[in-house]
Amino acid sequence: MNELSKIIKELIGLTESEWKVFYKQLKRQEYKAKTLLIEEGKTAETLYFIESGLFRTFRNLDEKDITTYFACDNQFITVFNSFINQTPSSEILEVIEDSIVYEIHSHNLIQLYKESSKFEKFGRILAEKNHLCALERTLTMQTKSAKKKYLDFLKNYNKKIVNRVPQYQIASFLGIAPESLSRVRKEIFIS
């Protein structure tokens, strides 16, 4: 909880009393691995702050899981398109490892937006970061080789994600076949 407080205060400059207002809207939850928090076709009504754990979002296309995002300790996650628009989700949010989160429901967050421009700023920053992440991912997927995608993944993602996410999910996230990822990893290890 201390880390969330620190992040929020630095991000939008909350006072201690404003933090207490925000804190009252949070609910601490623990989830087991393989729990689906948001399912395809359901509306994402909750934003999660990960105190400890590992999550991914993915789509199921033609009976094949396509991982779209990973998050771990001290990061926010939801299916942002569904959460922001309050529309049915085309993605699934899955807990990869047993996790502890702090949740805030969308209607509570919207109420906070109405109460203070600082909370609106929080929502805007989350939306902007999500948008920039999606743009970067699109550029990466369209312009980089398998080796470059994996090297960028190693460089830019939290070591917990790199070391503990199953390799087939990483391959799916990078848009390459698991066998290709194995070859790339072997090539990098040898060189």
PDB file of N, CA and C in Angstrom, residues 37-105:
ATOM      1  N   LEU A  37     -10.060 -12.404 -14.311  1.00  0.00           N
ATOM      2  CA  LEU A  37     -10.711 -11.270 -13.660  1.00  0.00           C
ATOM      3  C   LEU A  37     -11.678 -10.552 -14.594  1.00  0.00           C
ATOM      4  N   ILE A  38     -11.342 -10.527 -15.859  1.00  0.00           N
ATOM      5  CA  ILE A  38     -12.224  -9.941 -16.873  1.00  0.00           C
ATOM      6  C   ILE A  38     -12.306 -10.963 -18.006  1.00  0.00           C
ATOM      7  N   GLU A  39     -13.508 -11.269 -18.402  1.00  0.00           N
ATOM      8  CA  GLU A  39     -13.700 -12.240 -19.467  1.00  0.00           C
ATOM      9  C   GLU A  39     -14.171 -11.540 -20.737  1.00  0.00           C
ATOM     10  N   GLU A  40     -13.903 -12.165 -21.852  1.00  0.00           N
ATOM     11  CA  GLU A  40     -14.337 -11.621 -23.140  1.00  0.00           C
ATOM     12  C   GLU A  40     -15.852 -11.437 -23.127  1.00  0.00           C
ATOM     13  N   GLY A  41     -16.293 -10.280 -23.593  1.00  0.00           N
ATOM     14  CA  GLY A  41     -17.725  -9.987 -23.646  1.00  0.00           C
ATOM     15  C   GLY A  41     -18.275  -9.338 -22.393  1.00  0.00           C
ATOM     16  N   LYS A  42     -17.496  -9.334 -21.316  1.00  0.00           N
ATOM     17  CA  LYS A  42     -17.902  -8.671 -20.072  1.00  0.00           C
ATOM     18  C   LYS A  42     -17.246  -7.289 -20.009  1.00  0.00           C
ATOM     19  N   THR A  43     -17.882  -6.349 -19.368  1.00  0.00           N
ATOM     20  CA  THR A  43     -17.324  -5.002 -19.251  1.00  0.00           C
ATOM     21  C   THR A  43     -16.323  -4.944 -18.104  1.00  0.00           C
ATOM     22  N   ALA A  44     -15.176  -4.347 -18.378  1.00  0.00           N
ATOM     23  CA  ALA A  44     -14.145  -4.157 -17.347  1.00  0.00           C
ATOM     24  C   ALA A  44     -14.591  -3.024 -16.434  1.00  0.00           C
ATOM     25  N   GLU A  45     -14.982  -3.360 -15.222  1.00  0.00           N
ATOM     26  CA  GLU A  45     -15.497  -2.364 -14.291  1.00  0.00           C
ATOM     27  C   GLU A  45     -14.513  -2.037 -13.182  1.00  0.00           C
ATOM     28  N   THR A  46     -13.329  -2.659 -13.207  1.00  0.00           N
ATOM     29  CA  THR A  46     -12.377  -2.496 -12.120  1.00  0.00           C
ATOM     30  C   THR A  46     -10.982  -2.200 -12.664  1.00  0.00           C
ATOM     31  N   LEU A  47     -10.306  -1.257 -11.992  1.00  0.00           N
ATOM     32  CA  LEU A  47      -8.892  -0.967 -12.241  1.00  0.00           C
ATOM     33  C   LEU A  47      -8.121  -1.602 -11.097  1.00  0.00           C
ATOM     34  N   TYR A  48      -7.036  -2.305 -11.424  1.00  0.00           N
ATOM     35  CA  TYR A  48      -6.251  -3.031 -10.430  1.00  0.00           C
ATOM     36  C   TYR A  48      -4.866  -2.404 -10.300  1.00  0.00           C
ATOM     37  N   PHE A  49      -4.432  -2.215  -9.059  1.00  0.00           N
ATOM     38  CA  PHE A  49      -3.043  -1.875  -8.783  1.00  0.00           C
ATOM     39  C   PHE A  49      -2.421  -3.119  -8.185  1.00  0.00           C
ATOM     40  N   ILE A  50      -1.358  -3.607  -8.804  1.00  0.00           N
ATOM     41  CA  ILE A  50      -0.738  -4.861  -8.377  1.00  0.00           C
ATOM     42  C   ILE A  50       0.275  -4.576  -7.276  1.00  0.00           C
ATOM     43  N   GLU A  51      -0.042  -5.012  -6.064  1.00  0.00           N
ATOM     44  CA  GLU A  51       0.931  -4.910  -4.977  1.00  0.00           C
ATOM     45  C   GLU A  51       2.029  -5.950  -5.177  1.00  0.00           C
ATOM     46  N   SER A  52       1.610  -7.176  -5.453  1.00  0.00           N
ATOM     47  CA  SER A  52       2.555  -8.241  -5.812  1.00  0.00           C
ATOM     48  C   SER A  52       1.813  -9.228  -6.687  1.00  0.00           C
ATOM     49  N   GLY A  53       2.495  -9.698  -7.719  1.00  0.00           N
ATOM     50  CA  GLY A  53       1.866 -10.660  -8.600  1.00  0.00           C
ATOM     51  C   GLY A  53       2.240 -10.447 -10.043  1.00  0.00           C
ATOM     52  N   LEU A  54       1.530 -11.168 -10.894  1.00  0.00           N
ATOM     53  CA  LEU A  54       1.827 -11.169 -12.317  1.00  0.00           C
ATOM     54  C   LEU A  54       0.526 -11.398 -13.078  1.00  0.00           C
ATOM     55  N   PHE A  55       0.283 -10.562 -14.095  1.00  0.00           N
ATOM     56  CA  PHE A  55      -0.961 -10.590 -14.859  1.00  0.00           C
ATOM     57  C   PHE A  55      -0.666 -10.499 -16.346  1.00  0.00           C
ATOM     58  N   ARG A  56      -1.658 -10.892 -17.143  1.00  0.00           N
ATOM     59  CA  ARG A  56      -1.588 -10.646 -18.582  1.00  0.00           C
ATOM     60  C   ARG A  56      -2.988 -10.391 -19.112  1.00  0.00           C
ATOM     61  N   THR A  57      -3.047  -9.667 -20.224  1.00  0.00           N
ATOM     62  CA  THR A  57      -4.269  -9.581 -21.003  1.00  0.00           C
ATOM     63  C   THR A  57      -4.023 -10.348 -22.291  1.00  0.00           C
ATOM     64  N   PHE A  58      -5.083 -10.973 -22.787  1.00  0.00           N
ATOM     65  CA  PHE A  58      -4.951 -11.716 -24.040  1.00  0.00           C
ATOM     66  C   PHE A  58      -6.285 -11.803 -24.754  1.00  0.00           C
ATOM     67  N   ARG A  59      -6.208 -12.113 -26.035  1.00  0.00           N
ATOM     68  CA  ARG A  59      -7.379 -12.367 -26.866  1.00  0.00           C
ATOM     69  C   ARG A  59      -7.337 -13.821 -27.291  1.00  0.00           C
ATOM     70  N   ASN A  60      -8.495 -14.377 -27.496  1.00  0.00           N
ATOM     71  CA  ASN A  60      -8.578 -15.734 -28.009  1.00  0.00           C
ATOM     72  C   ASN A  60      -9.082 -15.634 -29.441  1.00  0.00           C
ATOM     73  N   LEU A  61      -8.163 -15.871 -30.394  1.00  0.00           N
ATOM     74  CA  LEU A  61      -8.503 -15.804 -31.817  1.00  0.00           C
ATOM     75  C   LEU A  61      -8.316 -17.178 -32.437  1.00  0.00           C
ATOM     76  N   ASP A  62      -9.385 -17.706 -32.984  1.00  0.00           N
ATOM     77  CA  ASP A  62      -9.336 -19.022 -33.624  1.00  0.00           C
ATOM     78  C   ASP A  62      -8.710 -20.073 -32.711  1.00  0.00           C
ATOM     79  N   GLU A  63      -9.173 -20.103 -31.463  1.00  0.00           N
ATOM     80  CA  GLU A  63      -8.709 -21.073 -30.460  1.00  0.00           C
ATOM     81  C   GLU A  63      -7.232 -20.906 -30.097  1.00  0.00           C
ATOM     82  N   LYS A  64      -6.685 -19.717 -30.349  1.00  0.00           N
ATOM     83  CA  LYS A  64      -5.288 -19.445 -30.040  1.00  0.00           C
ATOM     84  C   LYS A  64      -5.213 -18.183 -29.179  1.00  0.00           C
ATOM     85  N   ASP A  65      -4.503 -18.278 -28.049  1.00  0.00           N
ATOM     86  CA  ASP A  65      -4.334 -17.124 -27.175  1.00  0.00           C
ATOM     87  C   ASP A  65      -3.274 -16.182 -27.739  1.00  0.00           C
ATOM     88  N   ILE A  66      -3.636 -14.914 -27.854  1.00  0.00           N
ATOM     89  CA  ILE A  66      -2.706 -13.881 -28.300  1.00  0.00           C
ATOM     90  C   ILE A  66      -2.525 -12.911 -27.130  1.00  0.00           C
ATOM     91  N   THR A  67      -1.376 -12.988 -26.461  1.00  0.00           N
ATOM     92  CA  THR A  67      -1.104 -12.126 -25.313  1.00  0.00           C
ATOM     93  C   THR A  67      -0.880 -10.698 -25.798  1.00  0.00           C
ATOM     94  N   THR A  68      -1.529  -9.742 -25.130  1.00  0.00           N
ATOM     95  CA  THR A  68      -1.443  -8.335 -25.543  1.00  0.00           C
ATOM     96  C   THR A  68      -0.723  -7.450 -24.536  1.00  0.00           C
ATOM     97  N   TYR A  69      -0.593  -7.915 -23.279  1.00  0.00           N
ATOM     98  CA  TYR A  69       0.045  -7.058 -22.279  1.00  0.00           C
ATOM     99  C   TYR A  69       0.397  -7.900 -21.049  1.00  0.00           C
ATOM    100  N   PHE A  70       1.484  -7.505 -20.382  1.00  0.00           N
ATOM    101  CA  PHE A  70       1.875  -8.077 -19.097  1.00  0.00           C
ATOM    102  C   PHE A  70       2.002  -6.962 -18.081  1.00  0.00           C
ATOM    103  N   ALA A  71       1.735  -7.264 -16.822  1.00  0.00           N
ATOM    104  CA  ALA A  71       1.967  -6.305 -15.741  1.00  0.00           C
ATOM    105  C   ALA A  71       2.329  -7.077 -14.476  1.00  0.00           C
ATOM    106  N   CYS A  72       3.102  -6.420 -13.611  1.00  0.00           N
ATOM    107  CA  CYS A  72       3.487  -7.041 -12.344  1.00  0.00           C
ATOM    108  C   CYS A  72       3.550  -5.967 -11.258  1.00  0.00           C
ATOM    109  N   ASP A  73       4.286  -6.240 -10.211  1.00  0.00           N
ATOM    110  CA  ASP A  73       4.328  -5.404  -9.016  1.00  0.00           C
ATOM    111  C   ASP A  73       4.391  -3.907  -9.339  1.00  0.00           C
ATOM    112  N   ASN A  74       3.552  -3.157  -8.616  1.00  0.00           N
ATOM    113  CA  ASN A  74       3.524  -1.690  -8.676  1.00  0.00           C
ATOM    114  C   ASN A  74       3.100  -1.133 -10.026  1.00  0.00           C
ATOM    115  N   GLN A  75       2.265  -1.883 -10.738  1.00  0.00           N
ATOM    116  CA  GLN A  75       1.706  -1.408 -11.995  1.00  0.00           C
ATOM    117  C   GLN A  75       0.185  -1.499 -11.937  1.00  0.00           C
ATOM    118  N   PHE A  76      -0.461  -0.689 -12.775  1.00  0.00           N
ATOM    119  CA  PHE A  76      -1.910  -0.740 -12.923  1.00  0.00           C
ATOM    120  C   PHE A  76      -2.249  -1.635 -14.104  1.00  0.00           C
ATOM    121  N   ILE A  77      -3.384  -2.317 -13.995  1.00  0.00           N
ATOM    122  CA  ILE A  77      -3.851  -3.124 -15.122  1.00  0.00           C
ATOM    123  C   ILE A  77      -5.369  -3.230 -15.098  1.00  0.00           C
ATOM    124  N   THR A  78      -5.912  -3.289 -16.270  1.00  0.00           N
ATOM    125  CA  THR A  78      -7.297  -3.630 -16.552  1.00  0.00           C
ATOM    126  C   THR A  78      -7.338  -3.870 -18.052  1.00  0.00           C
ATOM    127  N   VAL A  79      -8.497  -4.093 -18.613  1.00  0.00           N
ATOM    128  CA  VAL A  79      -8.630  -4.040 -20.065  1.00  0.00           C
ATOM    129  C   VAL A  79      -9.061  -2.609 -20.346  1.00  0.00           C
ATOM    130  N   PHE A  80      -8.092  -1.768 -20.670  1.00  0.00           N
ATOM    131  CA  PHE A  80      -8.318  -0.322 -20.687  1.00  0.00           C
ATOM    132  C   PHE A  80      -9.397   0.116 -21.660  1.00  0.00           C
ATOM    133  N   ASN A  81      -9.455  -0.462 -22.863  1.00  0.00           N
ATOM    134  CA  ASN A  81     -10.471  -0.047 -23.822  1.00  0.00           C
ATOM    135  C   ASN A  81     -11.871  -0.251 -23.247  1.00  0.00           C
ATOM    136  N   SER A  82     -12.098  -1.399 -22.660  1.00  0.00           N
ATOM    137  CA  SER A  82     -13.391  -1.710 -22.058  1.00  0.00           C
ATOM    138  C   SER A  82     -13.643  -0.839 -20.829  1.00  0.00           C
ATOM    139  N   PHE A  83     -12.620  -0.642 -20.012  1.00  0.00           N
ATOM    140  CA  PHE A  83     -12.757   0.138 -18.777  1.00  0.00           C
ATOM    141  C   PHE A  83     -13.085   1.596 -19.077  1.00  0.00           C
ATOM    142  N   ILE A  84     -12.359   2.194 -20.005  1.00  0.00           N
ATOM    143  CA  ILE A  84     -12.557   3.609 -20.320  1.00  0.00           C
ATOM    144  C   ILE A  84     -13.908   3.843 -20.990  1.00  0.00           C
ATOM    145  N   ASN A  85     -14.260   2.972 -21.940  1.00  0.00           N
ATOM    146  CA  ASN A  85     -15.505   3.151 -22.692  1.00  0.00           C
ATOM    147  C   ASN A  85     -16.713   2.493 -22.045  1.00  0.00           C
ATOM    148  N   GLN A  86     -16.467   1.654 -21.028  1.00  0.00           N
ATOM    149  CA  GLN A  86     -17.524   0.870 -20.391  1.00  0.00           C
ATOM    150  C   GLN A  86     -18.326   0.090 -21.429  1.00  0.00           C
ATOM    151  N   THR A  87     -17.575  -0.661 -22.239  1.00  0.00           N
ATOM    152  CA  THR A  87     -18.136  -1.508 -23.283  1.00  0.00           C
ATOM    153  C   THR A  87     -17.623  -2.940 -23.085  1.00  0.00           C
ATOM    154  N   PRO A  88     -18.272  -3.922 -23.703  1.00  0.00           N
ATOM    155  CA  PRO A  88     -17.810  -5.304 -23.555  1.00  0.00           C
ATOM    156  C   PRO A  88     -16.358  -5.467 -24.016  1.00  0.00           C
ATOM    157  N   SER A  89     -15.628  -6.249 -23.266  1.00  0.00           N
ATOM    158  CA  SER A  89     -14.205  -6.456 -23.522  1.00  0.00           C
ATOM    159  C   SER A  89     -13.975  -7.472 -24.634  1.00  0.00           C
ATOM    160  N   SER A  90     -12.995  -7.178 -25.476  1.00  0.00           N
ATOM    161  CA  SER A  90     -12.571  -8.146 -26.484  1.00  0.00           C
ATOM    162  C   SER A  90     -11.359  -8.927 -25.980  1.00  0.00           C
ATOM    163  N   GLU A  91     -10.911  -8.599 -24.758  1.00  0.00           N
ATOM    164  CA  GLU A  91      -9.748  -9.257 -24.169  1.00  0.00           C
ATOM    165  C   GLU A  91     -10.118  -9.903 -22.840  1.00  0.00           C
ATOM    166  N   ILE A  92      -9.197 -10.722 -22.365  1.00  0.00           N
ATOM    167  CA  ILE A  92      -9.339 -11.419 -21.087  1.00  0.00           C
ATOM    168  C   ILE A  92      -8.191 -10.966 -20.192  1.00  0.00           C
ATOM    169  N   LEU A  93      -8.485 -10.705 -18.922  1.00  0.00           N
ATOM    170  CA  LEU A  93      -7.448 -10.378 -17.938  1.00  0.00           C
ATOM    171  C   LEU A  93      -7.274 -11.586 -17.035  1.00  0.00           C
ATOM    172  N   GLU A  94      -6.043 -12.122 -17.031  1.00  0.00           N
ATOM    173  CA  GLU A  94      -5.752 -13.341 -16.284  1.00  0.00           C
ATOM    174  C   GLU A  94      -4.654 -13.100 -15.264  1.00  0.00           C
ATOM    175  N   VAL A  95      -4.817 -13.708 -14.095  1.00  0.00           N
ATOM    176  CA  VAL A  95      -3.785 -13.725 -13.061  1.00  0.00           C
ATOM    177  C   VAL A  95      -2.837 -14.876 -13.412  1.00  0.00           C
ATOM    178  N   ILE A  96      -1.554 -14.573 -13.583  1.00  0.00           N
ATOM    179  CA  ILE A  96      -0.575 -15.610 -13.932  1.00  0.00           C
ATOM    180  C   ILE A  96      -0.027 -16.286 -12.677  1.00  0.00           C
ATOM    181  N   GLU A  97       0.216 -15.503 -11.632  1.00  0.00           N
ATOM    182  CA  GLU A  97       0.711 -16.023 -10.345  1.00  0.00           C
ATOM    183  C   GLU A  97      -0.206 -15.530  -9.237  1.00  0.00           C
ATOM    184  N   ASP A  98      -0.215 -16.226  -8.116  1.00  0.00           N
ATOM    185  CA  ASP A  98      -0.965 -15.735  -6.961  1.00  0.00           C
ATOM    186  C   ASP A  98      -0.584 -14.275  -6.741  1.00  0.00           C
ATOM    187  N   SER A  99      -1.602 -13.425  -6.527  1.00  0.00           N
ATOM    188  CA  SER A  99      -1.371 -11.986  -6.528  1.00  0.00           C
ATOM    189  C   SER A  99      -2.185 -11.266  -5.466  1.00  0.00           C
ATOM    190  N   ILE A 100      -1.674 -10.109  -5.065  1.00  0.00           N
ATOM    191  CA  ILE A 100      -2.374  -9.199  -4.156  1.00  0.00           C
ATOM    192  C   ILE A 100      -2.548  -7.880  -4.893  1.00  0.00           C
ATOM    193  N   VAL A 101      -3.778  -7.388  -4.931  1.00  0.00           N
ATOM    194  CA  VAL A 101      -4.075  -6.148  -5.643  1.00  0.00           C
ATOM    195  C   VAL A 101      -4.919  -5.219  -4.777  1.00  0.00           C
ATOM    196  N   TYR A 102      -4.941  -3.962  -5.193  1.00  0.00           N
ATOM    197  CA  TYR A 102      -5.908  -2.990  -4.685  1.00  0.00           C
ATOM    198  C   TYR A 102      -6.778  -2.614  -5.865  1.00  0.00           C
ATOM    199  N   GLU A 103      -8.086  -2.717  -5.671  1.00  0.00           N
ATOM    200  CA  GLU A 103      -9.040  -2.486  -6.750  1.00  0.00           C
ATOM    201  C   GLU A 103      -9.818  -1.196  -6.501  1.00  0.00           C
ATOM    202  N   ILE A 104     -10.166  -0.547  -7.613  1.00  0.00           N
ATOM    203  CA  ILE A 104     -11.111   0.559  -7.536  1.00  0.00           C
ATOM    204  C   ILE A 104     -12.127   0.358  -8.653  1.00  0.00           C
ATOM    205  N   HIS A 105     -13.387   0.451  -8.309  1.00  0.00           N
ATOM    206  CA  HIS A 105     -14.469   0.264  -9.266  1.00  0.00           C
ATOM    207  C   HIS A 105     -14.595   1.530 -10.120  1.00  0.00           C
TER     208      HIS A 105
END
